[in-house]
mmCIF file of C-alpha atoms in Angstrom:
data_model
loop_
_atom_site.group_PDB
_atom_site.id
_atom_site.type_symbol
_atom_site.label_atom_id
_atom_site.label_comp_id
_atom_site.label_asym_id
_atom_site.label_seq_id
_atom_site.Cartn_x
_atom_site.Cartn_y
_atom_site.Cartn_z
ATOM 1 C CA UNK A 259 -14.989 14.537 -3.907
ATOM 2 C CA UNK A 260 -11.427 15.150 -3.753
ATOM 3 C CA UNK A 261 -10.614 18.380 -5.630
ATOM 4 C CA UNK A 262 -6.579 18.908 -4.293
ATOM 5 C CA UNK A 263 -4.069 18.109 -6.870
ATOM 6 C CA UNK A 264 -2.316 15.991 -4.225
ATOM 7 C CA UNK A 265 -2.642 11.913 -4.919
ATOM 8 C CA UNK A 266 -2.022 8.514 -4.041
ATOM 9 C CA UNK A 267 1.097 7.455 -6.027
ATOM 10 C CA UNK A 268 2.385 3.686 -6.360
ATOM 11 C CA UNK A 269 6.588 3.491 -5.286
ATOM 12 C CA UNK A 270 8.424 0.307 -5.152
ATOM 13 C CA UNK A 271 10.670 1.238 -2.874
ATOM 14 C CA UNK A 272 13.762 -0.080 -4.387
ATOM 15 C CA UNK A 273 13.435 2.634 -7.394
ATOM 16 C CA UNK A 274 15.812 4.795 -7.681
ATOM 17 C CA UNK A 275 13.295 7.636 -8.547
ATOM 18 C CA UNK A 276 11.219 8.017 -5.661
ATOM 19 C CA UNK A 277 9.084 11.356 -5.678
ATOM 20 C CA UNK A 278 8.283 13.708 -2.751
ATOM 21 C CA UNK A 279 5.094 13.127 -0.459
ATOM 22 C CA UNK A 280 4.541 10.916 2.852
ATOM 23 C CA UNK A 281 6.031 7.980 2.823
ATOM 24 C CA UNK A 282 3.787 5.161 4.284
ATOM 25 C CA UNK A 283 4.976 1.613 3.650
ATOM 26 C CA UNK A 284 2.146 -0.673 3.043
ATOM 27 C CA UNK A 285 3.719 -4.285 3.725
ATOM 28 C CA UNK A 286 3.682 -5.927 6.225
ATOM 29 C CA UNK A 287 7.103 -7.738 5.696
ATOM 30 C CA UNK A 288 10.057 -4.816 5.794
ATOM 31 C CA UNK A 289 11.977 -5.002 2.481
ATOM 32 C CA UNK A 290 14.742 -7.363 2.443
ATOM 33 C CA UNK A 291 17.955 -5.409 1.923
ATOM 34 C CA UNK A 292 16.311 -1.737 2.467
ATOM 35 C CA UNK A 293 17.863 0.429 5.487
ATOM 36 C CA UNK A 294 15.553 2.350 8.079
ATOM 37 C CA UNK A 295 17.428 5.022 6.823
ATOM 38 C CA UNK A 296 17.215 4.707 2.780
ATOM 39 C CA UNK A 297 13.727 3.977 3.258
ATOM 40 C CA UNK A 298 13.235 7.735 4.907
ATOM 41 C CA UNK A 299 9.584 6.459 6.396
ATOM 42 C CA UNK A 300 6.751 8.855 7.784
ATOM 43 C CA UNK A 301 4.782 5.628 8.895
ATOM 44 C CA UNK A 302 4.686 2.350 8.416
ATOM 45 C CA UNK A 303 1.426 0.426 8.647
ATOM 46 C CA UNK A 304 2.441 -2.989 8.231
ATOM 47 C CA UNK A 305 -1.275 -3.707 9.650
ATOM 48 C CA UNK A 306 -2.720 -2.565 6.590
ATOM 49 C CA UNK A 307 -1.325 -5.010 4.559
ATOM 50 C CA UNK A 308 -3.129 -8.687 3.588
ATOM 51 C CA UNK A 309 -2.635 -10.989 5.926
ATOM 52 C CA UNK A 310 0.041 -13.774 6.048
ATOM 53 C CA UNK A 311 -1.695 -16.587 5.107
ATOM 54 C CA UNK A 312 -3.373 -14.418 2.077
ATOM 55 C CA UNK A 313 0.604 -13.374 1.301
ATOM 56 C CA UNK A 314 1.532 -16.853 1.025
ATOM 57 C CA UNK A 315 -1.493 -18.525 -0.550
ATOM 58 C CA UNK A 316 -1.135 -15.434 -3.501
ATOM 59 C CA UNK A 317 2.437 -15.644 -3.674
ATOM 60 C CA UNK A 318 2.257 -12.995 -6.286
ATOM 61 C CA UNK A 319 1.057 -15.261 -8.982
ATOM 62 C CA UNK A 320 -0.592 -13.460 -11.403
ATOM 63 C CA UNK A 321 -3.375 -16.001 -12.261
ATOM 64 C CA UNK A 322 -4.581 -15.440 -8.900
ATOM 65 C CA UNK A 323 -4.676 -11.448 -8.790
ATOM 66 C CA UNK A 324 -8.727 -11.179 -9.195
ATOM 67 C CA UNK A 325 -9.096 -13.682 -6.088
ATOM 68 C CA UNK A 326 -6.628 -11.896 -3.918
ATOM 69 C CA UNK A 327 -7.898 -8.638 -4.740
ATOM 70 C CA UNK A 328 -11.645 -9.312 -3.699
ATOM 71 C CA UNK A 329 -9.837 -11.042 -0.567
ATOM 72 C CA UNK A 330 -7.419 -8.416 0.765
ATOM 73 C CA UNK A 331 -10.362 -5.981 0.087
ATOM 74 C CA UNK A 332 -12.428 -8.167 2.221
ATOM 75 C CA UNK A 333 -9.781 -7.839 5.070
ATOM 76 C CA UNK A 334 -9.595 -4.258 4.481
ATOM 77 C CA UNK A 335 -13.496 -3.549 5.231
ATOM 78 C CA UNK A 336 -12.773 -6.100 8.188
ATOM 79 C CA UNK A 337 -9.803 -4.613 9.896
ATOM 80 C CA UNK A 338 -10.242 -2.079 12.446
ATOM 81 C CA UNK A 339 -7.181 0.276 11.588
ATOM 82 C CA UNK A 340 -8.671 0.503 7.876
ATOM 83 C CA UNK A 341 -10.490 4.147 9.292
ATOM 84 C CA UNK A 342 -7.639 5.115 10.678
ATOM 85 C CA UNK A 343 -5.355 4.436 7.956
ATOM 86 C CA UNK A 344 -8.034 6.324 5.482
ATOM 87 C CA UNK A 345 -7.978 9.403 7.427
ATOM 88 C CA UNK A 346 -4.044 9.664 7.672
ATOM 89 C CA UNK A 347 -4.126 9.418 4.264
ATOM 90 C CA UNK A 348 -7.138 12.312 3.758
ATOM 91 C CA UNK A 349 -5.106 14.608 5.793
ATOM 92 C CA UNK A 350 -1.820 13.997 4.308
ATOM 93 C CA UNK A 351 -3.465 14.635 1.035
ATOM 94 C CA UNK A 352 -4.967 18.069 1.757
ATOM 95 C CA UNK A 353 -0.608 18.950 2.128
ATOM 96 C CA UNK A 354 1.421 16.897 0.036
ATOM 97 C CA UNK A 355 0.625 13.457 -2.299
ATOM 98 C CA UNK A 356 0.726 10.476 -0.384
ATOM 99 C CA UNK A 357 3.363 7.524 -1.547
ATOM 100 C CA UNK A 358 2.379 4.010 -1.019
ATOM 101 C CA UNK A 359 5.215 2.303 -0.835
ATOM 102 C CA UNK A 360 5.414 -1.539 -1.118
ATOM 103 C CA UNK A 361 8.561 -4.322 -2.376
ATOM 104 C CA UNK A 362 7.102 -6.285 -4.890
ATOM 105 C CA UNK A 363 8.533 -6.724 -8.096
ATOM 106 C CA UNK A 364 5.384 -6.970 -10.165
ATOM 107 C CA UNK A 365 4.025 -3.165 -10.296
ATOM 108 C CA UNK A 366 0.304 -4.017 -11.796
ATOM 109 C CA UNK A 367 -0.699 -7.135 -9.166
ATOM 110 C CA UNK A 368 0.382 -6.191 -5.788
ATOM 111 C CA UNK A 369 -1.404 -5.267 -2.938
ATOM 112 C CA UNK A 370 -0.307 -1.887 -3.064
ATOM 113 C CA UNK A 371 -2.267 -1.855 -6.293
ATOM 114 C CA UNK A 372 -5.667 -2.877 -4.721
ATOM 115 C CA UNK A 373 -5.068 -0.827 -1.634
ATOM 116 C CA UNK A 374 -4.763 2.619 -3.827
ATOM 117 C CA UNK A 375 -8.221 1.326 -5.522
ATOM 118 C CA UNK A 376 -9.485 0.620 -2.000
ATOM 119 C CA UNK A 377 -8.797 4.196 -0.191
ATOM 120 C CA UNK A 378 -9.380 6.171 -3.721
ATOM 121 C CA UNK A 379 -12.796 4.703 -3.749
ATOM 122 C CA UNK A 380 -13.293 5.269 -0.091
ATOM 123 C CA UNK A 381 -11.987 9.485 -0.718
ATOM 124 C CA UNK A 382 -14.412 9.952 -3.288
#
């Protein structure tokens, strides 16, 4: 169980309110328009993110948000940087909150979303 008052937190990283913690960007497409240096990254882990073909077959279309999400979750367990990702994050946490960062317009069905649910439930 994770007792620290540290947490995931969802950022879209075009807001203009972005709180302090790592930074990890979770896509694995750089953000059209965003600077290296506005973006102020600890890591990005564009390996972490779904897969290109699951990208484009979702194509952030809500109606298919339940599908995607048991998908990308399925790619998760699959991939072999999943661990490694999981324990950046479990250190990070034990200093600061940890800011998944991701482009998408929609803030409730994105894979930033499902990822958060993902390493939450593997912290626990």
């Amino acid at each position: 169980m994770n007792f620290s008052k540290n947490e995931i937190k969802l950022v879209r990283i075009y807001d203009h309110e972005q709180p302090a913690g790592y930074r990890i960007l979770v896509d694995r497409l750089w953000p059209r328009g965003m600077s290296k240096i506005k973006a102020n990254l600890n890591e990005w882990d564009k390996e972490i993110g779904p897969s290109k073909e699951l990208r484009q077959w979702f194509n952030h279309e809500d109606e298919k948000y339940a599908e995607f999400k048991d998908k990308y979750i399925a790619e998760l367990e699959k991939n072999t940087l999943t661990s490694k990702f999981i324990k950046t994050v479990r250190e990070q946490l034990a200093k600061q909150n940890v800011l998944f960062l991701y482009g998408a317009k929609n803030k409730k069905h994105n894979q930033a979303v499902v990822l958060k649910e993902f390493v939450d439930n593997k912290l626990d």
